Coordinates of C-alpha atoms in Angstrom, one line a residue:
X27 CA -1.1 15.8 -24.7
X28 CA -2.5 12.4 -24.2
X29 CA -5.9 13.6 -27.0
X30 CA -3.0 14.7 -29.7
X31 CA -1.0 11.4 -29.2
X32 CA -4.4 9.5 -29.4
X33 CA -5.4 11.9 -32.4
X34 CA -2.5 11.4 -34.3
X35 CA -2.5 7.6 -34.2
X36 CA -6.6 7.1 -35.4
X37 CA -5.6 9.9 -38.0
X38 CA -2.7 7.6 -39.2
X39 CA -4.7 4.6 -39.3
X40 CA -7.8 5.6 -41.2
X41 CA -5.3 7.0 -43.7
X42 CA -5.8 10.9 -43.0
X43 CA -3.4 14.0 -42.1
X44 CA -3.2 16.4 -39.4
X45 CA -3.0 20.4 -39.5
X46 CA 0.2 20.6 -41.5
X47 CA 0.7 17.1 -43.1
X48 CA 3.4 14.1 -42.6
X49 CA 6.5 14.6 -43.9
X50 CA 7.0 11.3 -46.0
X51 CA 2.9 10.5 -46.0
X52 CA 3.3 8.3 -48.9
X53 CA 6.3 6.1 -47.4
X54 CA 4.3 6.3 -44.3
X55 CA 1.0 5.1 -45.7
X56 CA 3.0 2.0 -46.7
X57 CA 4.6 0.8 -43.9
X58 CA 1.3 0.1 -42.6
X59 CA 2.0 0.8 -38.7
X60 CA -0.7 -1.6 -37.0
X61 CA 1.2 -2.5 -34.1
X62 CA 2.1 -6.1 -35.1
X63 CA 6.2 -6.7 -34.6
X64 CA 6.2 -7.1 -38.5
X65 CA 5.6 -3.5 -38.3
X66 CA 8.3 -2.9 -36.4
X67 CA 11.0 -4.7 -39.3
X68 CA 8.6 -2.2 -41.8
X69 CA 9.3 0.9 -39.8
X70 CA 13.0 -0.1 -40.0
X71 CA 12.7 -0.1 -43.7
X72 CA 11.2 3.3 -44.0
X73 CA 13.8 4.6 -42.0
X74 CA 16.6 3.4 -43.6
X75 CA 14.8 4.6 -46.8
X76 CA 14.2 7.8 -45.9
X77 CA 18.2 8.2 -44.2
X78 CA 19.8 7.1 -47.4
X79 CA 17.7 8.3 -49.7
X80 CA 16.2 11.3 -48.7
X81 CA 19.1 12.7 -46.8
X82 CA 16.4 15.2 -44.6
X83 CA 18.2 17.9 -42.8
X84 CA 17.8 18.5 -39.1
X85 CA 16.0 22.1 -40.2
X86 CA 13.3 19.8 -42.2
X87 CA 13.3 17.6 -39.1
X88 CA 12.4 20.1 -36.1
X89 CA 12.2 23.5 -37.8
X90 CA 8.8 22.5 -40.3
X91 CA 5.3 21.6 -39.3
X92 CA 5.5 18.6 -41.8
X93 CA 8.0 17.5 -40.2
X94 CA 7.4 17.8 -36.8
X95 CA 4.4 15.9 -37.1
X96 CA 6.2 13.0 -38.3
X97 CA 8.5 12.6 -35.8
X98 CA 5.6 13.1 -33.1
X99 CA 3.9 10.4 -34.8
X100 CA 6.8 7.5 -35.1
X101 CA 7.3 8.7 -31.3
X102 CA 3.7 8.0 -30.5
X103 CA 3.3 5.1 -32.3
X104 CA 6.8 3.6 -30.9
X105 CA 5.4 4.2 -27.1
X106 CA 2.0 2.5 -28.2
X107 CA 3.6 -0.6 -29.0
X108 CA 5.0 -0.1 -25.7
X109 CA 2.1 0.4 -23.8
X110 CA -0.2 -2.8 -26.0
X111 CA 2.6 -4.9 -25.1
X112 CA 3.3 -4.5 -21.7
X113 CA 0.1 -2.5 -19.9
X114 CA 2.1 0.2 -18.9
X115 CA 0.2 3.7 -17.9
X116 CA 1.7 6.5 -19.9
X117 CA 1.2 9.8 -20.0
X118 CA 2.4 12.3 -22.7
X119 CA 4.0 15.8 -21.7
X120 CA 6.2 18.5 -23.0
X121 CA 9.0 19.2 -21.1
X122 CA 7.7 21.9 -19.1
X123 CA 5.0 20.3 -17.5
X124 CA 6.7 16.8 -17.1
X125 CA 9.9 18.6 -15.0
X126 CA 6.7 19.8 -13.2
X127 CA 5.5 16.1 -12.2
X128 CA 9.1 14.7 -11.9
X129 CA 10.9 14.8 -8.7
X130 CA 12.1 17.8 -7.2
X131 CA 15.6 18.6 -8.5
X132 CA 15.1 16.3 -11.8
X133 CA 16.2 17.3 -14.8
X134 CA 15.6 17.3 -18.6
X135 CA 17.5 18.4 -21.6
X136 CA 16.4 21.5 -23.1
X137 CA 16.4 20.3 -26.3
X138 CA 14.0 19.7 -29.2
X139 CA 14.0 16.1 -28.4
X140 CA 13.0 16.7 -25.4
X141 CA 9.7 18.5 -26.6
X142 CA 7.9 15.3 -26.0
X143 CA 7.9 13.0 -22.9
X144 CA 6.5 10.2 -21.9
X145 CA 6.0 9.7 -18.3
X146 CA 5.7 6.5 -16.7
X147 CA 4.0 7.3 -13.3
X148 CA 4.2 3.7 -11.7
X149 CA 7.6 3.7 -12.9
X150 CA 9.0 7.0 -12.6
X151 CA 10.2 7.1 -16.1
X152 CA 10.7 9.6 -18.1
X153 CA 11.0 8.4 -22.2
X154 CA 12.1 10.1 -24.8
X155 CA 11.5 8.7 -27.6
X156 CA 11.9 11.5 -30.1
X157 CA 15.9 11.2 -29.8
X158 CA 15.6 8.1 -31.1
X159 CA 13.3 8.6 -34.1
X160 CA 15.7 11.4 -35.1
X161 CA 19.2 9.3 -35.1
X162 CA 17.4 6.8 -37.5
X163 CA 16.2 9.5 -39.6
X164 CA 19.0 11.8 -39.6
X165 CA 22.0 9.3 -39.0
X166 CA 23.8 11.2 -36.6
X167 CA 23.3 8.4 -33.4
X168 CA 23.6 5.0 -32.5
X169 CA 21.5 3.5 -35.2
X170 CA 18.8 0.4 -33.2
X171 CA 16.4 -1.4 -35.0
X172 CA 13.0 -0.7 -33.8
X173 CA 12.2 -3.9 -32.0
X174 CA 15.2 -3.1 -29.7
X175 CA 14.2 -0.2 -28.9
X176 CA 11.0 -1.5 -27.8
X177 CA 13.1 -4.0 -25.7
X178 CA 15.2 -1.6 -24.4
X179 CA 11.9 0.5 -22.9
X180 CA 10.1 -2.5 -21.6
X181 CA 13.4 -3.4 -19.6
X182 CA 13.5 0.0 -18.3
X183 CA 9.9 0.0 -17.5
X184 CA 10.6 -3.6 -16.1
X185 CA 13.3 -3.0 -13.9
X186 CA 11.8 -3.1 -10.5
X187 CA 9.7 -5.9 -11.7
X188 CA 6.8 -6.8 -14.4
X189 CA 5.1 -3.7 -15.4
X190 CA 1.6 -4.9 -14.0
X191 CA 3.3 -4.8 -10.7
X192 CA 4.4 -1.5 -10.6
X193 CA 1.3 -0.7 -12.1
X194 CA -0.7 -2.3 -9.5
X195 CA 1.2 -0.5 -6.9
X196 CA 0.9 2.9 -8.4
X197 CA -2.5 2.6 -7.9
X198 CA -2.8 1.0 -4.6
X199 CA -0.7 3.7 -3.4
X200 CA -3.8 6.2 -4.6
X201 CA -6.5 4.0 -3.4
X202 CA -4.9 4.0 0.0
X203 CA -4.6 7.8 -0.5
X204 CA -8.2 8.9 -1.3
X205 CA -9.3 6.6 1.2
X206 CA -7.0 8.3 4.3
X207 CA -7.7 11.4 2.8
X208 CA -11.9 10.5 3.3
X209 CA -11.0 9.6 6.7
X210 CA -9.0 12.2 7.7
X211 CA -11.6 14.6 6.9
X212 CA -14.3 12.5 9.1
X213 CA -15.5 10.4 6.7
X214 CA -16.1 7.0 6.1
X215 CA -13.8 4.2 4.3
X216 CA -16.7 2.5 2.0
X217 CA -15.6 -0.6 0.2
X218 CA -13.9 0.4 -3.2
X219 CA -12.7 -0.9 -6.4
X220 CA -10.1 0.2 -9.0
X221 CA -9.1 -1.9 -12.3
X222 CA -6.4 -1.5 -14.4
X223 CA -9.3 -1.4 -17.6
X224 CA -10.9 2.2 -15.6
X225 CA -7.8 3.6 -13.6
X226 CA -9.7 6.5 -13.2
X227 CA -12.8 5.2 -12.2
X228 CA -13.3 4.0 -8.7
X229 CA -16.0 1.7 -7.8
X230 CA -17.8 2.5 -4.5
X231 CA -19.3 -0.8 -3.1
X232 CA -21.8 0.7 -0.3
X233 CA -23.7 4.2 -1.3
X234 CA -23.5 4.8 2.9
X235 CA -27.9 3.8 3.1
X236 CA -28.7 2.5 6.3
X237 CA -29.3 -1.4 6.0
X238 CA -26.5 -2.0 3.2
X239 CA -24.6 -5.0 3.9
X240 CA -20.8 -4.5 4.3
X241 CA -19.9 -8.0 4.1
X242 CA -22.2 -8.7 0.7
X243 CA -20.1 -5.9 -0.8
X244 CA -16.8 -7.6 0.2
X245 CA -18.0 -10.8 -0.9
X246 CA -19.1 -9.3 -4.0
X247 CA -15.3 -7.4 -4.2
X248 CA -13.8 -10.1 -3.7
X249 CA -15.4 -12.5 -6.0
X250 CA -15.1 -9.9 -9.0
X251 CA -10.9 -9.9 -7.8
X252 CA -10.7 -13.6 -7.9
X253 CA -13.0 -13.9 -11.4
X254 CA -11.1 -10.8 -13.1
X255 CA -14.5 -10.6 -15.2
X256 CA -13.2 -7.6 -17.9
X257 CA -9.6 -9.0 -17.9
X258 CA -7.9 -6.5 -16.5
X259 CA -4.1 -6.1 -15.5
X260 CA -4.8 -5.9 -12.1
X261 CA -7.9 -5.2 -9.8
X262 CA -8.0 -3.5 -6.1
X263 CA -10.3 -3.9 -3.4
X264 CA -9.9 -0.9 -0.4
X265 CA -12.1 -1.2 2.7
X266 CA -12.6 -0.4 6.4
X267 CA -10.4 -2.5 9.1
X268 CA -8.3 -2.9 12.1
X269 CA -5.2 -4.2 12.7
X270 CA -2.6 -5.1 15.8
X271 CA 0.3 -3.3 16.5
X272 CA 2.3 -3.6 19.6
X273 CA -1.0 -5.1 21.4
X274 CA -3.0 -1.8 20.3
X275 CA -5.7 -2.2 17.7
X276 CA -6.1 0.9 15.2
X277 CA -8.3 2.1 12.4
X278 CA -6.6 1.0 8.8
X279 CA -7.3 1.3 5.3
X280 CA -7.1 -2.3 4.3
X281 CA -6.4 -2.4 0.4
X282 CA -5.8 -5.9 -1.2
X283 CA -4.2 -6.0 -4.9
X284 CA -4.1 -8.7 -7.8
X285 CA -2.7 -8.4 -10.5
X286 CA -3.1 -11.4 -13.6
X287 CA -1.0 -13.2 -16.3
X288 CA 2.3 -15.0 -15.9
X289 CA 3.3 -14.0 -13.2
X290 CA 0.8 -12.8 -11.1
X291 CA 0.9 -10.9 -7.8
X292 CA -1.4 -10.8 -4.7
X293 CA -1.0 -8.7 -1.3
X294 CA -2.8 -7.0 1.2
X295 CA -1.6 -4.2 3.0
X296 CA -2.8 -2.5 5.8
X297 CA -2.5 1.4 6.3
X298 CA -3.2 2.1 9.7
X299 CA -4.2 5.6 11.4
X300 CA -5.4 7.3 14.7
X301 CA -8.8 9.5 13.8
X302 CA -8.9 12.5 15.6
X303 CA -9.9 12.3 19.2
X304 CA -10.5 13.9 22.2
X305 CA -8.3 16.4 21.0
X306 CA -5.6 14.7 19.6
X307 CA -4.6 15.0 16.2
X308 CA -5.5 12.6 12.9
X309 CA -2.5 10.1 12.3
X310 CA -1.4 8.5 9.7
X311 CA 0.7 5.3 11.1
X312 CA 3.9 3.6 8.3
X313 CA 1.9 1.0 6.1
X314 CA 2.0 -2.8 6.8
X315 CA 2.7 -5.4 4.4
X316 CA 0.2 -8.0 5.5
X317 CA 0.3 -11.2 3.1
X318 CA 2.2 -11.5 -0.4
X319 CA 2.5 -14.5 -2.6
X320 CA 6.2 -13.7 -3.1
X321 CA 9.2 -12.7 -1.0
X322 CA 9.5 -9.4 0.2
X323 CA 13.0 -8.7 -1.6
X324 CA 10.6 -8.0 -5.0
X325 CA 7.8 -6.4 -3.1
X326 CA 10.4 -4.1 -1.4
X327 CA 11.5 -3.2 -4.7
X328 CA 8.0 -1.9 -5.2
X329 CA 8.3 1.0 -2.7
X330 CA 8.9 3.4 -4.9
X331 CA 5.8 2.8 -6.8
X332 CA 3.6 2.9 -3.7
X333 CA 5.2 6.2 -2.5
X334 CA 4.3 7.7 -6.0
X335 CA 1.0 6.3 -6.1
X336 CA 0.5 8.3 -2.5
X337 CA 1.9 11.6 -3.6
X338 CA 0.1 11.6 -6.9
X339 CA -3.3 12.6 -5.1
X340 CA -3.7 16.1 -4.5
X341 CA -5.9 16.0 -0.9
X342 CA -8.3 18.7 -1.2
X343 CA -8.6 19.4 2.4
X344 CA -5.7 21.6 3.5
X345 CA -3.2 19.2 4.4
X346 CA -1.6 16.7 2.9
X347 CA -0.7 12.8 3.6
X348 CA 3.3 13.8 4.6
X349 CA 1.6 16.3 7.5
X350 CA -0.2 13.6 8.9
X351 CA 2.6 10.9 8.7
X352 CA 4.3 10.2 12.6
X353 CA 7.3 9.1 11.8
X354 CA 7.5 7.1 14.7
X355 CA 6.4 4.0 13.5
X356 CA 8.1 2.7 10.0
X357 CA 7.0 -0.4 8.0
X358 CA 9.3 -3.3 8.7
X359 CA 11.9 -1.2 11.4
X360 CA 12.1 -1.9 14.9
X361 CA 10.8 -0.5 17.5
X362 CA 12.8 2.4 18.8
X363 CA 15.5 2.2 21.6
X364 CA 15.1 4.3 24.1
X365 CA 18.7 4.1 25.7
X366 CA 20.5 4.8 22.7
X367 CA 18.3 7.5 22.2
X368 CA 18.8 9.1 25.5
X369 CA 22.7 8.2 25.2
X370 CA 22.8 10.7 21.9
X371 CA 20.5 13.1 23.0
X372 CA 23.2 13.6 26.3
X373 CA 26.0 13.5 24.2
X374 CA 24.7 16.3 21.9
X375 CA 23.5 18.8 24.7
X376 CA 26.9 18.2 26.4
X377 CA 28.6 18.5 23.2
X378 CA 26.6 22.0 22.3
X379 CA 28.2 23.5 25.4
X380 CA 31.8 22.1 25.0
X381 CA 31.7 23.6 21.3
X382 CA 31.4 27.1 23.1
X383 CA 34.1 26.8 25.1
X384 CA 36.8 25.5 22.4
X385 CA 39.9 27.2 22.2
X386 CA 43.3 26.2 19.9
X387 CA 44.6 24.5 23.1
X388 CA 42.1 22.0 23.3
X389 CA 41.1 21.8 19.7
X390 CA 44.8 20.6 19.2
X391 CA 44.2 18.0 22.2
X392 CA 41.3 16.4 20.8
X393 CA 42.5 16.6 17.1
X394 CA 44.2 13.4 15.7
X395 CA 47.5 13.7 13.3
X396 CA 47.9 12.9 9.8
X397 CA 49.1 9.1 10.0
X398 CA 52.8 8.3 8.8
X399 CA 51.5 6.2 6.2
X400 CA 48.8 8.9 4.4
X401 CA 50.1 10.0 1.1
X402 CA 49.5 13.9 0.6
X403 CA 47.1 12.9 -2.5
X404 CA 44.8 10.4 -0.2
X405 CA 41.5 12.2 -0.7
X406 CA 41.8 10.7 3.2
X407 CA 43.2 14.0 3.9
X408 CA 40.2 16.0 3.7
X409 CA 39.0 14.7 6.9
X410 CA 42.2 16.0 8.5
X411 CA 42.1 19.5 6.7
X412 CA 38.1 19.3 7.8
X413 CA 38.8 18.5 12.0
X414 CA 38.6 21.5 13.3
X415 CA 34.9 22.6 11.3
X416 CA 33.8 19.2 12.3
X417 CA 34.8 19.5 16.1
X418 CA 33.5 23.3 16.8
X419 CA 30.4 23.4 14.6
X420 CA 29.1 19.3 13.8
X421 CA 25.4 18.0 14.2
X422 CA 26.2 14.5 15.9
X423 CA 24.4 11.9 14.2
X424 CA 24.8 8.1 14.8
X425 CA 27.1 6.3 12.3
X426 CA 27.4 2.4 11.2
X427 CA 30.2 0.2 10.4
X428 CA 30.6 -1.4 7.1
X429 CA 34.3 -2.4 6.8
X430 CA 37.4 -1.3 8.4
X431 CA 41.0 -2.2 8.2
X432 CA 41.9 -5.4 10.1
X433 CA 44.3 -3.6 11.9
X434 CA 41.8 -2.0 14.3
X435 CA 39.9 -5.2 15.7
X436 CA 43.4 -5.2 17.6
X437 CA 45.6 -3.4 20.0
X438 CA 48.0 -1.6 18.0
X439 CA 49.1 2.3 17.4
X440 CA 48.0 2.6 14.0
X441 CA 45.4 4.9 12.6
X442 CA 43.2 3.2 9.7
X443 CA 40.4 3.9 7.1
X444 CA 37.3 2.5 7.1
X445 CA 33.6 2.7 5.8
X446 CA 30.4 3.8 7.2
X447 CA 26.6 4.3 6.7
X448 CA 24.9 7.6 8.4
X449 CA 21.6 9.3 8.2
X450 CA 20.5 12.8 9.4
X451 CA 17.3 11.4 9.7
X452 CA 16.1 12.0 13.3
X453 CA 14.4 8.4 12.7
X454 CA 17.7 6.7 13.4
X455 CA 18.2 8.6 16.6
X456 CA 16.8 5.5 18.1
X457 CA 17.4 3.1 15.8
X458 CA 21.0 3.1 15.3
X459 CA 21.0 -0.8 14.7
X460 CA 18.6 -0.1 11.5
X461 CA 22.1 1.4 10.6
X462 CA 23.9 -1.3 11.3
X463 CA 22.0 -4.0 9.1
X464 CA 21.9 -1.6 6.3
X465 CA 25.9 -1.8 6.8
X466 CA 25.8 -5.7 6.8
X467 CA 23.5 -5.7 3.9
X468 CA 25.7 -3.6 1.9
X469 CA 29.1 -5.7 3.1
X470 CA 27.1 -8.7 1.7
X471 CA 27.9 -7.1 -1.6
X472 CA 31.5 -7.0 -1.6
X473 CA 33.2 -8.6 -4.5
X474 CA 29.9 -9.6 -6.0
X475 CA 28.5 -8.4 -9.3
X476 CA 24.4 -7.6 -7.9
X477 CA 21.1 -8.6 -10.1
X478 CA 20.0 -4.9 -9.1
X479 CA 21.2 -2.0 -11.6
X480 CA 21.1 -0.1 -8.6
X481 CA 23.3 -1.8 -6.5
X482 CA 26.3 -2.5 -8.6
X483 CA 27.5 1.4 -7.8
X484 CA 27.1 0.0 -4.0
X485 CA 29.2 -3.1 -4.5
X486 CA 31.9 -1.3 -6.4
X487 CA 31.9 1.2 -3.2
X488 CA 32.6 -2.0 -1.0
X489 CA 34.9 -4.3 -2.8
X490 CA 37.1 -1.4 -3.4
X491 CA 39.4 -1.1 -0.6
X492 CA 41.3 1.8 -2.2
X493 CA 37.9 3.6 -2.9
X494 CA 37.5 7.0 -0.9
X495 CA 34.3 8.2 -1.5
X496 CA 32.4 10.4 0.8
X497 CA 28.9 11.6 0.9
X498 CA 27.7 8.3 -1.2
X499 CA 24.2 8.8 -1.3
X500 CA 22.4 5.3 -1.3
X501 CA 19.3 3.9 -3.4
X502 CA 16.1 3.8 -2.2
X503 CA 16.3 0.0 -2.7
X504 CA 18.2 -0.7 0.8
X505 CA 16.1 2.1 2.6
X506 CA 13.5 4.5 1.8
X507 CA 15.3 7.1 4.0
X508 CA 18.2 9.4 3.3
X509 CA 21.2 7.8 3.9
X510 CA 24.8 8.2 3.2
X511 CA 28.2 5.9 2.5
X512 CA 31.5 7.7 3.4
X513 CA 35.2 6.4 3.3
X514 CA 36.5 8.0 7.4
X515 CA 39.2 7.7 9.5
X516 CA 38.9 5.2 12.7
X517 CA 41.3 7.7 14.9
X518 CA 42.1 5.1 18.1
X519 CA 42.7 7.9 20.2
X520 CA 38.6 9.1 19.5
X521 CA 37.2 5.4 20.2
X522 CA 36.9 3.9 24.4
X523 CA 40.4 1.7 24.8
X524 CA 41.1 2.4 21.5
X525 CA 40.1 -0.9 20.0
X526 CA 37.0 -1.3 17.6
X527 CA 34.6 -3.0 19.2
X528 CA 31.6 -1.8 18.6
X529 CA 29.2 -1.5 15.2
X530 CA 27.6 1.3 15.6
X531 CA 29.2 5.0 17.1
X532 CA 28.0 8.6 16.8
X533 CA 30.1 10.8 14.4
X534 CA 30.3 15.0 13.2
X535 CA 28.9 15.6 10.3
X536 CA 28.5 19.3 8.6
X537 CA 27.2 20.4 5.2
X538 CA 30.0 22.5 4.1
X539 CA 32.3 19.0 3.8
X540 CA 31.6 15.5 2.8
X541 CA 33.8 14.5 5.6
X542 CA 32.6 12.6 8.7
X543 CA 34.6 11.7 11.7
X544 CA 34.3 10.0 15.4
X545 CA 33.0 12.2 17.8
X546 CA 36.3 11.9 20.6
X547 CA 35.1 9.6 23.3
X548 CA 36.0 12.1 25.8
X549 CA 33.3 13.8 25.6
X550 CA 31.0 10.7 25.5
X551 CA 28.3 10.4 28.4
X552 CA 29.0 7.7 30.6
X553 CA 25.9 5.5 29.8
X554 CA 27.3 5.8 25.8
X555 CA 31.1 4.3 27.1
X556 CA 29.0 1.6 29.0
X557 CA 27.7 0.8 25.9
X558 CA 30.2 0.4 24.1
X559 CA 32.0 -1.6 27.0
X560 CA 29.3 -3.9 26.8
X561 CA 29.1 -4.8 23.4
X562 CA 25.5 -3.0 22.7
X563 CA 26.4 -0.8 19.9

């Protein structure tokens, strides 16, 4: 649909129709649309115009050719302003095939403003701009001038950051993804360029003849990135390297990025891999941030982007760049711990065969009583009604302490609420202090009002202490992994001396309930009671 957007706009200015006319050509014609903001105050006019005056119908609106083709226009021409002012990539759909390039499990109205979409790739947005051309023209919306709506979009598309960020990213993400995919089918990494002013033309710096020189190509990449000679929004240069990880040096995809104006932004990131050999698999290993000129709470932000940028290229040889991925090595995380894992792992193979032999006797031993002070309308009591699914049939999964009443820091009898972080993520198996920052991080909200759009649900969640949510699924911008928020009950007789003393614990989860609870401590290995004794969890 991107040729029929660009159609409809050169038709418009030269002073022409399409197939089936403009509804309101005249009033169009002199508005004179050429994408200067005094057009915008004109557009405002016409609408107004046309709403008081011609009183359209919705039939005349949606149901006529005339008519469509004027609202596909003003919804063209809004998103063009858009795009002039702020760089962004868009690219036009109808609902059908734009659900197919969303997410899995996104959704769109099916209705005739959704009929036209415009996709944001870098930015995963989805715009509709057509519901807001019809409330000006048929009056039955909230009525904003066109200039806000144009600052309304660019904030959306500006949310994680300037456009030409995000934009940058995007396409860093498929740079580093044609290049792996090159690799992973035996081929080489030749020095490559992409610019914001050909996205869809990439540069190769070496043809592959014998006697080319590899570092007059990077010279020569690196010159035009520093030079920007066609004055694009950003510029990448991809080439062959190697990088350190633990002591071991391995293959990567170096890919550097700038991007130019006010605020401009350079990195290099490395995307490191193991080449098939001696008959061992092709790897992909987690990408490295290298260098940045800015913190890496923005760039972080940016992750999204990147992750879209990777999935957007189709690899044509039979596998994809998620197959390849080992999950054991994640950008930023720490290395694995081996004696938590091993602690877990014994807990849930002793735990399998305890399961089997459950009976009501000891499921009423191990179960803990509603406390005297829980009303009967405390969603609380859902974990109570949910004890004995969680104890026979739970996956054990490690669990991380947010907040908890006072009360249990101390000796004492009482039974208390508190907050948590989990993941089914095998990643955290041996990681469970990941976890436990991720808590901290999201206790460092409490009774603050975040920056972040994302993260004022996740404040709310903490500063609450009445709040009894469960199954809080959290945004991408604290982890990249699945991971979950749940109010639970600290039961003293499930927890070693019946104290809280540690951060971290492993807890039942099940996907029939949103419930969580302690996994009782009597069935804890001894090396997981040690520990916790110790103060390492």
């Amino acid at each position: 649909m991107n040729e029929v957007a660009k159609s409809f706009l050169e038709t418009y200015a030269r002073g022409g129709e399409v197939d089936g006319g403009w509804l309101f050509a005249k009033a169009l014609q002199q508005a004179q649309l050429d994408y200067s903001d005094k057009s915008l105050w004109r557009l405002d006019q016409l609408l107004k115009a046309i709403r008081e005056r011609g009183k359209p119908s919705r039939e005349a609106i949606q149901e006529t050719m005339a008519g469509r083709n004027f609202s596909s226009l003003l919804s063209y021409y809004m998103i063009e302003v858009v795009r002039r002012r702020t760089g962004a990539e868009i690219d036009w759909r109808d609902r059908n095939s734009a659900l197919a390039e969303m997410p899995k499990g996104a959704q769109l109205p099916d209705t005739p403003t959704a009929r036209l979409i415009a996709l944001a790739p870098a930015q995963g947005a989805a715009l509709m701009p057509l519901i807001w051309v019809e409330a000006q023209v048929l009056g039955n919306g909230t009525l904003r001038d066109a200039e806000d709506f144009v600052a309304n979009l660019i904030a959306m598309l500006e949310q994680n950051g300037p456009v030409a960020w995000a934009a940058g990213m995007y396409s860093l993400g498929r740079l580093a993804s044609y290049q792996m995919m090159m690799a992973a089918d035996g081929g080489s990494v030749r020095p490559m360029m992409l610019s914001s002013t050909a996205p869809y033309t990439w540069e190769i710096l070496m043809a592959g003849f014998p006697g080319e020189d590899i570092d007059a190509a990077l010279s020569h990449g690196a010159n035009r990135l520093e030079s920007n000679p066609n004055s694009a929004i950003w510029q990448l240069l991809s080439y062959d390297g190697m990088m350190d990880i633990n002591g071991v040096s391995h293959d990567s995809v170096m890919v550097i990025l700038e991007t130019y104006g006010q605020s401009p932004l350079r990195l290099k990131m490395a995307f490191p891999y193991r080449p098939a050999k001696d008959g061992h698999p092709f790897v992909i290993l987690k990408p490295r941030l290298l260098n940045a000129n800015v913190e890496n709470e923005p760039i972080s932000k940016l992750g999204s982007s990147l992750e879209r940028g990777i999935q957007s290229v189709k690899w044509v040889f039979g596998t994809t760049w998620d197959e390849l991925l080992e999950d054991e090595d994640q950008l930023g995380g720490a290395p694995g711990d081996l004696q938590k894992e091993q602690a877990i792992g014994k807990l849930r193979s002793a735990y399998e065969l305890a399961q089997k032999r459950f009976n009501p006797q000891i499921l009423a031993s191990v179960s803990a009583p509603t406390p005297p002070w829980m009303d009967k309308r405390d969603a609380l009591n859902e974990i109570l009604r949910q004890q004995s699914l969680l104890l026979q049939e739970g996956k054990i999964v490690w669990g991380a302490l947010i907040q908890a009443n006072k009360l249990l820091f101390s000796p004492g009898r009482d039974d208390c609420p508190a907050l948590l972080v989990y993941s089914a993520d095998p990643y955290f198996d041996s990681r469970p202090q990941e976890l436990r920052q991720i808590g901290h991080s999201i206790f460092s909200l409490k009774d603050t009002i975040p920056d972040h759009p994302e993260l004022e649900e996740v404040a709310q969640l903490v500063s609450d202490k009445m709040d009894r949510s469960m199954n809080f699924r959290l945004p991408h911008v604290l982890s990249n992994r699945e991971i979950r928020a749940a109010a639970f009950m600290v039961f003293r007789k499930h927890i070693p001396t019946g104290v809280l003393t540690a951060g971290t614990f492993p807890i039942l989860i099940h996907p029939s309930t949103d419930a969580v609870m302690i996994v009782p401590c009597e069935f804890w290995p001894i090396e997981l009671i040690v520990l916790w004794k110790e103060g390492k969890l």
